[in-house]
Structure formats: C-alpha cells, structure tokens
Amino acid sequence: MNPIFTAVIIVSAIGLIAGLGLSIASKIFAVPVDEKAEAIRECLPGANCGACGFSGCDGYAAALSKGETTDTALCAPGGNDTAKAIGEITGLAAGEVKPSAAVVLCQGHNVNAATKLEYQGVQSCKMAAQIFGGPKECIYGCLGYGDCVEVCQYDAISICDGVARINPYICKACKMCVKTCPKGLIEMLPLHETKAAVLCKNHDKGAVTRKECTAGCIGCMKCVKACEAGAVTIDKFCAKVDYDKCTGCGKCHAECPVGAIDLMTLC
Amino acid sequence: MILVKSFLAIILTSVLTENFVLCKFLGICPFLGVSKKLNTAVGMSAAVIFVMALATAVTYPINKFLLVANGLEYLQTIVFILVIAALVQLVELVLKKFMPPLYNALGIYLPLITTNCAVLGVVLLNQTKGYGFAESMVNSVGAGLGFMVAMVIFSGVRSRLEGADIPKFLQGLPIVLIAASIVSLSFMGFTGLVDGIFA
C-alpha cells in the first residue's frame, strides 16, 4: 500500500479513536452541575473578597446551595439586594444586611504626628511596621504606605497627608482593609447613623501620647463622664465607644480636649 | 545492580544536568506563570509529573507498534500531540468525577499541561535517546521531578523578590527573567556530574 495512505489512515484512526473515546467518556463521567449554586453565584458581586467567611463567591454559593449555611445576609458588598435575590432562589428568609463602612481610626497625619526616623525601605506598611513600629513616634498610628489602598478592590481608600482615608460612599464593607492593616486601625461603623468615633488607638500613657501626636487620646476620662448612655469606656489609656449604646448626642465630642473623638454620620 | 545504576543515572541526568526547564528551556510558560507561590508551584509540578508518566506509558506502545512498525517515525510529533491532548482531557474528566478535591486543586493546571512543550519534549526525547519502556518511564518521572525542583526553587526566589526594593525599570517581568537566568546558570554547574559519578 502507498505509505501516504498508511500514514493518513493511522493518524485519522488515532484521531477518531481519541475523539470517540472522549465523547463517550464525557457522557460516562458527566458530573451534574449544581444549578442552584450557579444561580446564586450570578447574584453575588464576584469580588471574591471573603467578607462572608467563605473562600470566595463560589464558596459562599456552594455552601448556600448545599445548605451548609442558611444565612443569606453574609455578603456585605452585595447588601440587601443580594440577600433578597439569594432568598428568592433558595427559599430562605432574606436576612437583613446592616449597612456599614470601614473607617480608619487615626488622625496622625504629617502635621499632628511626630516622626522618629526616616524610612527609606519598601513602601509598604507591613515592612515599615517591622522597623521600630514604623517611622512615626506613635507606634499605634497609620503609617500611610497604603497597604489598604492596594487591597481595596473598589478604590475607596486614598492616602491624605500620610493617613489612609476611606470614602464611605464607595466602601462596600468587604473588610479586606480591616484584615490587611498591620496596626489594626480600621473598624466597621454603621451607615446612616450618627455615632461618636474615637479616631485614635494609642495605648500609651497620656503624657507620652502628647509627645507623639497632638490628636492622640490621652485617656483623660472626660468623655466617659460626659456620656449619659454609658457607651464610652477607657481601655489602656484610650477611649472606646460601644456603637450599639452610642446615641450620637455628641457630648463626648464636645468634651474631648485633644479632638480625638469625632461625631460621624457616614453617608 | 546495573539496572538500578542506569536508572539512577537517568534520574540524576533529567533532574540536575539536563533539567527540562533550566537547561533545556522547555515548559518556560508555566515556569514563569505559576511559580509565584509555593503551593501552586507544587500543585502544577505534581500534575506535570503525573501527565508526563502517563503520556510516556501511552505513547510508547503507540510509537513502537503503530509508527515504527509501519515506518512512520516522521509522524511522531503530530501523533504525540494528538494523543497527549486527548489523554489530558480524559484525565480531567476522570478526576472531575472520582476525585473532586484533586480536580479542584489541579483544575486550572491540567488544561495548561495539554499544551506544555515539556510533556511533548520528554516523550520525543525518549524516542531519540532510544530508551526502552522502563527507561522511558524513569526518564519522564525524572523530568517531572526536575520540573518540580526548578519550580520550587524559583518560587522561593520569587517570594524574596516580592519584598525586595527593585528599581522601577526592572519591576515585574524583567527582574523575573533575570532571576530565572541566574537560577539557570547555577544549574549549568551540574554539567559533567553524572558522568563523574557513574564513570
């Protein structure tokens, strides 16, 4: 036989066998796709931020469809609309997402905070924090190298005068920045409500704090005495507000001698 | 004893002196693409070892009984591409059905391997070197191990690069390519090692 024919026959035979084998195998080994999970996945924002506590949007959708969780309100970026949509698909009661936004609790910008060293290393908070706690005198404050800016998928964070600021209108409450900040300065604050926020995390004694930052909480207890709702406490020389108890009356804000407590209405 | 010795020589050759990635420059795209983190690098390498061994096991009889028997050795490349692609697809289907955790772990890398030149390279080199079946299998597992060694070493190098203060014009791919060439240079130092040991 002509060698060309042999070649053509052998190659096409192998191709045919491979093709047929694959098509048969795809029937035999077909895996039923979880349609419910697919539908839920469509409703989720797809940011894969992990605010729900699962490995990503796919993970949350799979957990919901398998009944591993019945909480439809875990998706903070999606908010109430997503919770409602998931509720319709799964037949679960649509939970209510309490709207919140992230706030950086530091006012130690270049004017307020004193510096102790000149840092010329890698421009990253995580790296800078390892050298004497960062270039600022206050080891609790914002370093301003923007690790949170990088991690924010919604571009809600910017650095102003060496301190990170979060735009509450853009923030989707995914908490990525909360997890990233090496100083643990970012907290979630409820939206649409007036709350007193302590914009300082300095746990040094008052006299030390004063030397480090002009806007630092010195733990003078004036706010604790002023608060009628009992929402303010002092924890290691730094005021702390319980947002559930806070009525937003603003008395602590008025009393604070260093201006560390601010009255905030996000959005 | 001689058999063990020759197998050892083949493994050492394919892992160190003739490392597929660093000395033969095959399979560079996964080497640069997936070496960013250690766990993905190991996952990819495990998949490559598996596919290389499987591809050799399947292509060897095809080559011997279909191609060589009919005097069609010149069709090796095209037939091997066809067989390997179909094989990887089949493996993917089987894994999806019976081992979902492994499928999820390897998921992205399996299709990538279909077109990995290192896999095609190892089966073709087995033929040019005239290895028998057992030697071919040892050589392909060794080549996979070599791929893993290169990936693991390079993922370590890259994790160091992440924290380094790199000049702006070298950031990203340029510094990765420079690092890869230095790692490759260091593997050139193994030249003559196997001949020296097994002489």
CSV table of C-alpha atoms in Angstrom, one decimal:
chain,number,residue,atom,x,y,z
A,1,MET,CA,0.0,0.0,0.0
A,2,ASN,CA,1.1,3.5,-0.6
A,3,PRO,CA,2.9,4.8,2.5
A,4,ILE,CA,0.9,8.0,2.4
A,5,PHE,CA,-2.3,6.1,2.7
A,6,THR,CA,-0.9,4.2,5.7
A,7,ALA,CA,0.1,7.5,7.3
A,8,VAL,CA,-3.3,9.1,6.7
A,9,ILE,CA,-5.2,6.0,7.9
A,10,ILE,CA,-3.2,5.7,11.1
A,11,VAL,CA,-3.4,9.4,12.0
A,12,SER,CA,-7.1,9.6,11.3
A,13,ALA,CA,-7.7,6.4,13.1
A,14,ILE,CA,-5.9,7.7,16.2
A,15,GLY,CA,-7.8,10.9,15.9
A,16,LEU,CA,-11.1,9.1,15.5
A,17,ILE,CA,-10.5,6.8,18.5
A,18,ALA,CA,-9.4,9.7,20.7
A,19,GLY,CA,-12.4,11.8,19.7
A,20,LEU,CA,-14.9,9.0,20.1
A,21,GLY,CA,-13.3,8.0,23.4
A,22,LEU,CA,-13.5,11.5,24.7
A,23,SER,CA,-17.2,11.9,23.7
A,24,ILE,CA,-18.1,8.6,25.3
A,25,ALA,CA,-16.1,9.4,28.4
A,26,SER,CA,-17.7,12.8,28.7
A,27,LYS,CA,-21.1,11.0,28.8
A,28,ILE,CA,-19.9,8.4,31.3
A,29,PHE,CA,-18.1,10.7,33.6
A,30,ALA,CA,-20.6,13.6,33.4
A,31,VAL,CA,-20.9,15.5,36.7
A,32,PRO,CA,-24.2,17.1,37.4
A,33,VAL,CA,-23.7,20.8,37.7
A,34,ASP,CA,-25.3,22.4,40.7
A,35,GLU,CA,-27.7,24.8,39.0
A,36,LYS,CA,-28.8,26.4,42.2
A,37,ALA,CA,-25.2,27.3,43.1
A,38,GLU,CA,-24.7,28.7,39.6
A,39,ALA,CA,-27.8,30.9,40.0
A,40,ILE,CA,-26.7,32.1,43.4
A,41,ARG,CA,-23.2,32.8,42.1
A,42,GLU,CA,-24.8,35.0,39.4
A,43,CYS,CA,-26.4,37.2,42.1
A,44,LEU,CA,-23.2,37.7,44.1
A,45,PRO,CA,-20.9,40.7,43.2
A,46,GLY,CA,-18.0,38.5,42.3
A,47,ALA,CA,-15.4,40.5,44.2
A,48,ASN,CA,-14.2,37.3,46.0
A,49,CYS,CA,-13.4,39.5,49.0
A,50,GLY,CA,-14.1,36.8,51.6
A,51,ALA,CA,-16.2,39.1,53.8
A,52,CYS,CA,-18.8,36.2,54.1
A,53,GLY,CA,-16.2,34.0,55.6
A,54,PHE,CA,-16.0,31.5,52.7
A,55,SER,CA,-13.3,31.1,50.2
A,56,GLY,CA,-14.9,33.5,47.7
A,57,CYS,CA,-18.2,34.0,45.9
A,58,ASP,CA,-18.1,30.4,44.6
A,59,GLY,CA,-17.6,29.1,48.0
A,60,TYR,CA,-20.5,31.0,49.5
A,61,ALA,CA,-22.8,30.0,46.6
A,62,ALA,CA,-21.9,26.3,47.1
A,63,ALA,CA,-22.4,26.5,50.8
A,64,LEU,CA,-25.8,28.1,50.4
A,65,SER,CA,-27.0,25.6,47.8
A,66,LYS,CA,-25.8,22.6,49.9
A,67,GLY,CA,-27.5,24.1,53.0
A,68,GLU,CA,-24.2,24.4,54.9
A,69,THR,CA,-25.3,27.9,55.8
A,70,THR,CA,-28.8,29.4,55.8
A,71,ASP,CA,-27.7,33.0,56.4
A,72,THR,CA,-28.4,34.9,53.2
A,73,ALA,CA,-27.1,38.2,54.7
A,74,LEU,CA,-23.4,37.4,54.8
A,75,CYS,CA,-22.5,39.3,51.6
A,76,ALA,CA,-21.6,42.8,52.7
A,77,PRO,CA,-20.7,44.2,49.3
A,78,GLY,CA,-23.9,42.9,47.8
A,79,GLY,CA,-26.1,44.3,50.6
A,80,ASN,CA,-29.8,43.9,51.0
A,81,ASP,CA,-30.4,43.4,47.2
A,82,THR,CA,-28.2,40.4,47.1
A,83,ALA,CA,-29.7,38.9,50.2
A,84,LYS,CA,-33.2,39.3,48.7
A,85,ALA,CA,-32.1,37.7,45.4
A,86,ILE,CA,-30.5,34.8,47.2
A,87,GLY,CA,-33.6,34.4,49.4
A,88,GLU,CA,-35.7,34.1,46.2
A,89,ILE,CA,-33.5,31.4,44.8
A,90,THR,CA,-33.0,29.3,47.9
A,91,GLY,CA,-36.4,30.0,49.5
A,92,LEU,CA,-34.7,31.0,52.7
A,93,ALA,CA,-35.8,34.1,54.6
A,94,ALA,CA,-33.8,37.1,53.2
A,95,GLY,CA,-31.7,38.3,56.0
A,96,GLU,CA,-31.0,42.0,56.6
A,97,VAL,CA,-27.5,43.3,55.9
A,98,LYS,CA,-26.7,46.0,58.4
A,99,PRO,CA,-25.0,48.6,56.2
A,100,SER,CA,-21.6,49.7,57.4
A,101,ALA,CA,-18.5,51.2,56.1
A,102,ALA,CA,-14.8,51.0,57.1
A,103,VAL,CA,-13.2,53.9,59.0
A,104,VAL,CA,-9.5,54.5,59.7
A,105,LEU,CA,-9.2,55.3,63.3
A,106,CYS,CA,-6.2,57.6,63.2
A,107,GLN,CA,-5.7,61.3,62.8
A,108,GLY,CA,-1.9,61.1,63.0
A,109,HIS,CA,-1.2,62.9,59.7
A,110,ASN,CA,2.0,64.7,58.9
A,111,VAL,CA,1.1,67.8,60.9
A,112,ASN,CA,-0.2,66.1,64.1
A,113,ALA,CA,2.1,63.1,64.4
A,114,ALA,CA,5.8,63.4,65.2
A,115,THR,CA,8.3,61.3,63.4
A,116,LYS,CA,11.2,59.4,65.0
A,117,LEU,CA,13.1,58.1,61.9
A,118,GLU,CA,13.5,58.5,58.2
A,119,TYR,CA,12.3,55.4,56.5
A,120,GLN,CA,13.6,54.6,53.0
A,121,GLY,CA,12.7,50.9,52.7
A,122,VAL,CA,10.0,49.2,50.8
A,123,GLN,CA,6.9,51.4,50.6
A,124,SER,CA,4.6,49.0,52.5
A,125,CYS,CA,3.1,49.3,55.9
A,126,LYS,CA,3.8,45.7,56.7
A,127,MET,CA,7.5,46.2,56.1
A,128,ALA,CA,7.8,49.6,57.7
A,129,ALA,CA,6.0,48.4,60.9
A,130,GLN,CA,8.8,45.9,61.5
A,131,ILE,CA,11.4,48.7,62.0
A,132,PHE,CA,10.7,50.2,65.4
A,133,GLY,CA,7.0,50.0,64.7
A,134,GLY,CA,7.2,52.4,61.8
A,135,PRO,CA,8.7,55.9,61.2
A,136,LYS,CA,6.2,57.8,63.4
A,137,GLU,CA,6.7,58.3,67.1
A,138,CYS,CA,3.3,56.7,67.8
A,139,ILE,CA,3.6,53.0,67.1
A,140,TYR,CA,-0.2,52.6,67.0
A,141,GLY,CA,-0.9,55.1,64.2
A,142,CYS,CA,-1.5,54.8,60.5
A,143,LEU,CA,1.8,54.5,58.6
A,144,GLY,CA,0.3,55.8,55.3
A,145,TYR,CA,2.2,53.5,52.9
A,146,GLY,CA,-1.2,52.3,51.5
A,147,ASP,CA,-1.3,48.5,52.1
A,148,CYS,CA,-5.1,49.1,52.5
A,149,VAL,CA,-5.2,51.1,49.3
A,150,GLU,CA,-3.7,48.2,47.4
A,151,VAL,CA,-6.0,45.6,48.8
A,152,CYS,CA,-9.2,47.6,48.3
A,153,GLN,CA,-10.9,46.3,45.2
A,154,TYR,CA,-13.3,49.3,45.0
A,155,ASP,CA,-10.7,52.1,45.1
A,156,ALA,CA,-12.4,53.5,48.1
A,157,ILE,CA,-9.2,54.3,50.0
A,158,SER,CA,-6.7,57.1,49.5
A,159,ILE,CA,-3.8,58.4,51.5
A,160,CYS,CA,-4.1,62.1,52.6
A,161,ASP,CA,-1.1,63.6,54.3
A,162,GLY,CA,0.2,60.3,55.4
A,163,VAL,CA,-3.0,58.8,56.8
A,164,ALA,CA,-5.4,56.5,54.9
A,165,ARG,CA,-8.9,57.8,54.4
A,166,ILE,CA,-11.9,55.7,53.3
A,167,ASN,CA,-14.7,57.1,51.2
A,168,PRO,CA,-17.9,55.7,52.8
A,169,TYR,CA,-19.9,56.2,49.6
A,170,ILE,CA,-17.6,53.8,47.7
A,171,CYS,CA,-16.9,51.4,50.6
A,172,LYS,CA,-18.7,48.1,50.2
A,173,ALA,CA,-17.8,46.8,53.6
A,174,CYS,CA,-15.8,43.8,52.4
A,175,LYS,CA,-13.4,44.2,55.3
A,176,MET,CA,-10.3,43.4,53.2
A,177,CYS,CA,-8.6,46.6,54.6
A,178,VAL,CA,-9.5,45.6,58.2
A,179,LYS,CA,-7.7,42.3,57.7
A,180,THR,CA,-4.7,43.9,56.0
A,181,CYS,CA,-3.9,46.9,58.3
A,182,PRO,CA,-0.9,45.8,60.4
A,183,LYS,CA,-1.8,48.2,63.1
A,184,GLY,CA,-5.5,47.1,63.3
A,185,LEU,CA,-6.7,50.7,62.8
A,186,ILE,CA,-9.6,50.1,60.6
A,187,GLU,CA,-13.0,49.4,62.0
A,188,MET,CA,-16.6,49.0,60.7
A,189,LEU,CA,-19.0,51.8,61.5
A,190,PRO,CA,-22.8,51.6,60.9
A,191,LEU,CA,-24.0,53.7,58.0
A,192,HIS,CA,-26.8,56.4,58.1
A,193,GLU,CA,-26.5,56.8,61.9
A,194,THR,CA,-24.7,59.4,63.9
A,195,LYS,CA,-22.1,57.8,66.1
A,196,ALA,CA,-19.1,59.1,68.1
A,197,ALA,CA,-15.9,57.5,66.8
A,198,VAL,CA,-12.6,57.6,68.7
A,199,LEU,CA,-10.1,58.4,66.0
A,200,CYS,CA,-7.1,57.1,68.0
A,201,LYS,CA,-5.7,53.7,69.0
A,202,ASN,CA,-2.8,55.0,71.1
A,203,HIS,CA,-2.5,52.9,74.3
A,204,ASP,CA,0.4,54.9,75.8
A,205,LYS,CA,0.0,57.0,78.9
A,206,GLY,CA,-1.3,60.5,78.4
A,207,ALA,CA,2.0,62.3,78.8
A,208,VAL,CA,3.7,60.0,76.3
A,209,THR,CA,0.9,60.3,73.9
A,210,ARG,CA,1.0,64.1,73.9
A,211,LYS,CA,4.6,64.0,72.8
A,212,GLU,CA,3.8,61.6,70.0
A,213,CYS,CA,0.7,63.1,68.4
A,214,THR,CA,-1.3,66.2,69.1
A,215,ALA,CA,-4.5,64.4,68.2
A,216,GLY,CA,-3.9,61.3,70.3
A,217,CYS,CA,-6.3,60.1,73.0
A,218,ILE,CA,-4.7,60.7,76.4
A,219,GLY,CA,-7.2,58.7,78.4
A,220,CYS,CA,-8.4,61.7,80.5
A,221,MET,CA,-11.8,60.1,81.2
A,222,LYS,CA,-13.7,63.3,80.3
A,223,CYS,CA,-15.7,61.6,77.6
A,224,VAL,CA,-16.6,58.7,80.0
A,225,LYS,CA,-18.0,61.2,82.5
A,226,ALA,CA,-19.8,63.1,79.8
A,227,CYS,CA,-21.5,60.1,78.2
A,228,GLU,CA,-25.1,59.6,79.5
A,229,ALA,CA,-25.6,56.4,77.7
A,230,GLY,CA,-22.5,54.7,79.2
A,231,ALA,CA,-21.2,54.0,75.8
A,232,VAL,CA,-17.7,55.2,76.3
A,233,THR,CA,-15.0,53.3,78.2
A,234,ILE,CA,-11.3,53.7,78.6
A,235,ASP,CA,-9.2,50.7,77.7
A,236,LYS,CA,-5.5,51.1,78.4
A,237,PHE,CA,-5.4,54.9,78.2
A,238,CYS,CA,-7.6,55.0,75.1
A,239,ALA,CA,-11.3,55.7,74.8
A,240,LYS,CA,-13.6,53.2,73.2
A,241,VAL,CA,-17.1,53.7,72.0
A,242,ASP,CA,-19.8,50.9,72.0
A,243,TYR,CA,-21.6,51.8,68.8
A,244,ASP,CA,-24.7,49.8,70.0
A,245,LYS,CA,-25.1,52.0,73.0
A,246,CYS,CA,-24.0,55.3,71.5
A,247,THR,CA,-26.9,57.7,70.8
A,248,GLY,CA,-24.8,60.2,68.8
A,249,CYS,CA,-25.5,63.0,71.3
A,250,GLY,CA,-22.1,64.5,70.7
A,251,LYS,CA,-21.3,65.3,74.4
A,252,CYS,CA,-18.0,63.3,74.4
A,253,HIS,CA,-17.0,65.1,71.2
A,254,ALA,CA,-17.6,68.5,72.8
A,255,GLU,CA,-15.6,67.5,76.0
A,256,CYS,CA,-12.6,65.9,74.3
A,257,PRO,CA,-9.6,68.2,74.9
A,258,VAL,CA,-7.5,66.8,72.0
A,259,GLY,CA,-10.2,66.4,69.4
A,260,ALA,CA,-9.7,62.7,69.3
A,261,ILE,CA,-13.5,61.9,69.3
A,262,ASP,CA,-15.4,62.9,66.2
A,263,LEU,CA,-19.1,62.8,65.5
A,264,MET,CA,-19.6,60.8,62.3
A,265,THR,CA,-22.6,60.3,60.0
A,266,LEU,CA,-21.4,58.1,57.2
A,267,CYS,CA,-23.4,58.8,54.0
B,1,MET,CA,22.6,-3.6,40.2
B,2,ILE,CA,23.5,-2.3,36.7
B,3,LEU,CA,19.8,-1.6,36.1
B,4,VAL,CA,19.5,0.4,39.3
B,5,LYS,CA,22.7,2.2,38.4
B,6,SER,CA,21.4,3.1,35.0
B,7,PHE,CA,18.0,4.3,36.3
B,8,LEU,CA,19.8,6.4,38.9
B,9,ALA,CA,21.9,7.9,36.2
B,10,ILE,CA,18.8,8.7,34.1
B,11,ILE,CA,17.1,10.3,37.0
B,12,LEU,CA,20.1,12.4,38.1
B,13,THR,CA,20.6,13.5,34.5
B,14,SER,CA,17.0,14.6,33.9
B,15,VAL,CA,16.7,16.3,37.3
B,16,LEU,CA,20.1,18.1,37.5
B,17,THR,CA,22.3,18.1,34.5
B,18,GLU,CA,19.6,18.2,31.8
B,19,ASN,CA,16.9,19.8,33.8
B,20,PHE,CA,14.0,20.4,31.4
B,21,VAL,CA,13.2,23.9,32.5
B,22,LEU,CA,16.6,25.3,33.4
B,23,CYS,CA,18.9,23.5,30.9
B,24,LYS,CA,16.7,22.5,28.0
B,25,PHE,CA,14.3,25.6,28.3
B,26,LEU,CA,11.2,23.5,27.8
B,27,GLY,CA,8.0,24.4,29.7
B,28,ILE,CA,9.0,28.0,30.4
B,29,CYS,CA,5.5,29.4,30.4
B,30,PRO,CA,4.3,27.5,33.5
B,31,PHE,CA,7.7,28.1,35.0
B,32,LEU,CA,7.2,31.8,34.8
B,33,GLY,CA,3.4,31.8,35.1
B,34,VAL,CA,2.7,29.6,38.1
B,35,SER,CA,5.9,30.0,40.2
B,36,LYS,CA,4.6,32.9,42.2
B,37,LYS,CA,3.5,30.9,45.2
B,38,LEU,CA,5.0,27.7,46.6
B,39,ASN,CA,1.7,25.8,46.8
B,40,THR,CA,0.6,26.5,43.3
B,41,ALA,CA,4.1,25.6,42.0
B,42,VAL,CA,4.0,22.3,43.8
B,43,GLY,CA,0.4,21.6,42.5
B,44,MET,CA,1.4,22.3,39.0
B,45,SER,CA,4.6,20.2,39.2
B,46,ALA,CA,2.7,17.3,40.7
B,47,ALA,CA,0.3,17.5,37.7
B,48,VAL,CA,3.2,17.6,35.3
B,49,ILE,CA,4.9,14.5,36.8
B,50,PHE,CA,1.6,12.6,36.6
B,51,VAL,CA,0.9,13.7,33.0
B,52,MET,CA,4.5,13.0,31.8
B,53,ALA,CA,4.4,9.5,33.2
B,54,LEU,CA,1.0,8.8,31.8
B,55,ALA,CA,1.9,10.3,28.4
B,56,THR,CA,5.0,8.1,28.2
B,57,ALA,CA,3.1,5.0,29.1
B,58,VAL,CA,0.6,5.6,26.4
B,59,THR,CA,2.8,7.0,23.6
B,60,TYR,CA,5.5,4.3,23.9
B,61,PRO,CA,3.4,1.4,22.6
B,62,ILE,CA,1.7,3.6,20.0
B,63,ASN,CA,5.1,4.6,18.7
B,64,LYS,CA,6.5,1.1,18.8
B,65,PHE,CA,3.6,-0.9,17.3
B,66,LEU,CA,1.9,1.7,15.1
B,67,LEU,CA,4.5,4.1,13.9
B,68,VAL,CA,7.8,2.3,13.9
B,69,ALA,CA,6.2,-0.9,12.6
B,70,ASN,CA,4.9,1.0,9.6
B,71,GLY,CA,8.0,3.1,9.1
B,72,LEU,CA,6.1,6.3,10.0
B,73,GLU,CA,8.6,7.7,12.6
B,74,TYR,CA,8.3,11.1,11.0
B,75,LEU,CA,4.7,11.4,12.3
B,76,GLN,CA,5.8,11.2,15.9
B,77,THR,CA,5.3,14.8,16.7
B,78,ILE,CA,1.8,15.2,15.4
B,79,VAL,CA,0.6,11.9,16.7
B,80,PHE,CA,2.0,12.5,20.2
B,81,ILE,CA,0.4,16.0,20.3
B,82,LEU,CA,-2.9,14.4,19.5
B,83,VAL,CA,-2.6,11.6,22.0
B,84,ILE,CA,-1.4,13.8,24.8
B,85,ALA,CA,-4.1,16.4,24.3
B,86,ALA,CA,-6.8,13.6,24.3
B,87,LEU,CA,-5.2,12.0,27.3
B,88,VAL,CA,-5.2,15.1,29.4
B,89,GLN,CA,-8.8,15.7,28.6
B,90,LEU,CA,-9.6,12.2,29.6
B,91,VAL,CA,-7.7,12.5,32.9
B,92,GLU,CA,-9.5,15.8,33.6
B,93,LEU,CA,-12.9,14.1,33.1
B,94,VAL,CA,-12.0,11.1,35.3
B,95,LEU,CA,-10.6,13.3,38.1
B,96,LYS,CA,-13.7,15.5,38.0
B,97,LYS,CA,-15.9,12.5,38.5
B,98,PHE,CA,-13.9,10.5,41.0
B,99,MET,CA,-11.6,12.9,42.8
B,100,PRO,CA,-13.2,16.3,43.0
B,101,PRO,CA,-10.7,17.6,45.7
B,102,LEU,CA,-7.7,16.7,43.5
B,103,TYR,CA,-9.5,18.1,40.5
B,104,ASN,CA,-10.1,21.4,42.3
B,105,ALA,CA,-6.5,21.5,43.3
B,106,LEU,CA,-5.2,20.8,39.9
B,107,GLY,CA,-8.2,22.2,38.0
B,108,ILE,CA,-6.5,25.2,36.3
B,109,TYR,CA,-3.2,23.5,35.6
B,110,LEU,CA,-4.4,20.3,33.9
B,111,PRO,CA,-5.6,22.1,30.7
B,112,LEU,CA,-2.4,24.2,30.7
B,113,ILE,CA,-0.4,21.0,30.6
B,114,THR,CA,-2.1,19.9,27.4
B,115,THR,CA,0.0,22.4,25.5
B,116,ASN,CA,3.0,22.1,27.7
B,117,CYS,CA,6.1,21.6,25.5
B,118,ALA,CA,7.9,19.8,28.3
B,119,VAL,CA,5.5,16.9,28.2
B,120,LEU,CA,5.8,16.6,24.4
B,121,GLY,CA,9.6,17.1,24.8
B,122,VAL,CA,10.0,14.2,27.2
B,123,VAL,CA,8.2,11.7,25.0
B,124,LEU,CA,10.0,12.8,21.9
B,125,LEU,CA,13.4,12.7,23.7
B,126,ASN,CA,12.7,9.2,25.0
B,127,GLN,CA,12.5,8.1,21.4
B,128,THR,CA,15.6,10.0,20.1
B,129,LYS,CA,17.6,8.6,23.0
B,130,GLY,CA,16.4,5.1,22.2
B,131,TYR,CA,15.2,4.3,25.7
B,132,GLY,CA,13.2,1.1,26.4
B,133,PHE,CA,9.9,1.2,28.2
B,134,ALA,CA,11.2,1.1,31.7
B,135,GLU,CA,14.0,3.6,31.0
B,136,SER,CA,11.4,5.9,29.3
B,137,MET,CA,9.2,5.8,32.4
B,138,VAL,CA,12.1,6.6,34.7
B,139,ASN,CA,13.2,9.4,32.4
B,140,SER,CA,9.8,11.0,32.3
B,141,VAL,CA,9.3,10.8,36.1
B,142,GLY,CA,12.8,12.2,36.5
B,143,ALA,CA,12.0,15.1,34.1
B,144,GLY,CA,8.8,15.8,36.1
B,145,LEU,CA,10.8,15.8,39.3
B,146,GLY,CA,13.3,18.2,37.6
B,147,PHE,CA,10.4,20.4,36.7
B,148,MET,CA,9.3,20.4,40.3
B,149,VAL,CA,12.8,21.2,41.6
B,150,ALA,CA,13.0,24.1,39.3
B,151,MET,CA,9.5,25.4,40.2
B,152,VAL,CA,10.1,25.1,44.0
B,153,ILE,CA,13.5,26.8,43.8
B,154,PHE,CA,12.2,29.6,41.6
B,155,SER,CA,9.1,30.1,43.8
B,156,GLY,CA,11.4,30.7,46.7
B,157,VAL,CA,13.4,33.2,44.6
B,158,ARG,CA,10.2,35.0,43.6
B,159,SER,CA,8.9,35.3,47.1
B,160,ARG,CA,12.2,37.0,48.0
B,161,LEU,CA,11.7,39.3,45.0
B,162,GLU,CA,8.3,40.4,46.4
B,163,GLY,CA,9.8,42.1,49.4
B,164,ALA,CA,12.9,43.4,47.6
B,165,ASP,CA,13.4,47.0,46.6
B,166,ILE,CA,13.6,46.6,42.9
B,167,PRO,CA,14.5,49.6,40.6
B,168,LYS,CA,11.4,50.8,38.8
B,169,PHE,CA,12.5,49.9,35.3
B,170,LEU,CA,13.2,46.3,36.3
B,171,GLN,CA,9.9,45.7,38.2
B,172,GLY,CA,7.6,42.9,37.1
B,173,LEU,CA,8.7,40.6,34.3
B,174,PRO,CA,12.2,41.9,33.7
B,175,ILE,CA,13.5,41.0,37.1
B,176,VAL,CA,11.8,37.6,37.0
B,177,LEU,CA,13.6,36.8,33.7
B,178,ILE,CA,16.9,38.0,35.1
B,179,ALA,CA,16.3,35.8,38.2
B,180,ALA,CA,15.4,32.9,36.0
B,181,SER,CA,18.6,33.2,34.0
B,182,ILE,CA,20.7,33.3,37.2
B,183,VAL,CA,19.0,30.2,38.6
B,184,SER,CA,19.5,28.5,35.2
B,185,LEU,CA,23.2,29.5,35.2
B,186,SER,CA,23.6,27.8,38.6
B,187,PHE,CA,22.2,24.6,37.2
B,188,MET,CA,24.8,24.7,34.4
B,189,GLY,CA,27.2,24.0,37.2
B,190,PHE,CA,26.0,20.4,37.3
B,191,THR,CA,27.4,19.7,33.9
B,192,GLY,CA,29.5,16.5,34.0
B,193,LEU,CA,28.2,15.5,37.4
B,194,VAL,CA,26.5,12.3,36.3
B,195,ASP,CA,29.5,11.2,34.1
B,196,GLY,CA,31.7,11.8,37.0
B,197,ILE,CA,29.7,9.7,39.4
B,198,PHE,CA,28.9,6.8,37.1
B,199,ALA,CA,32.1,6.7,35.1
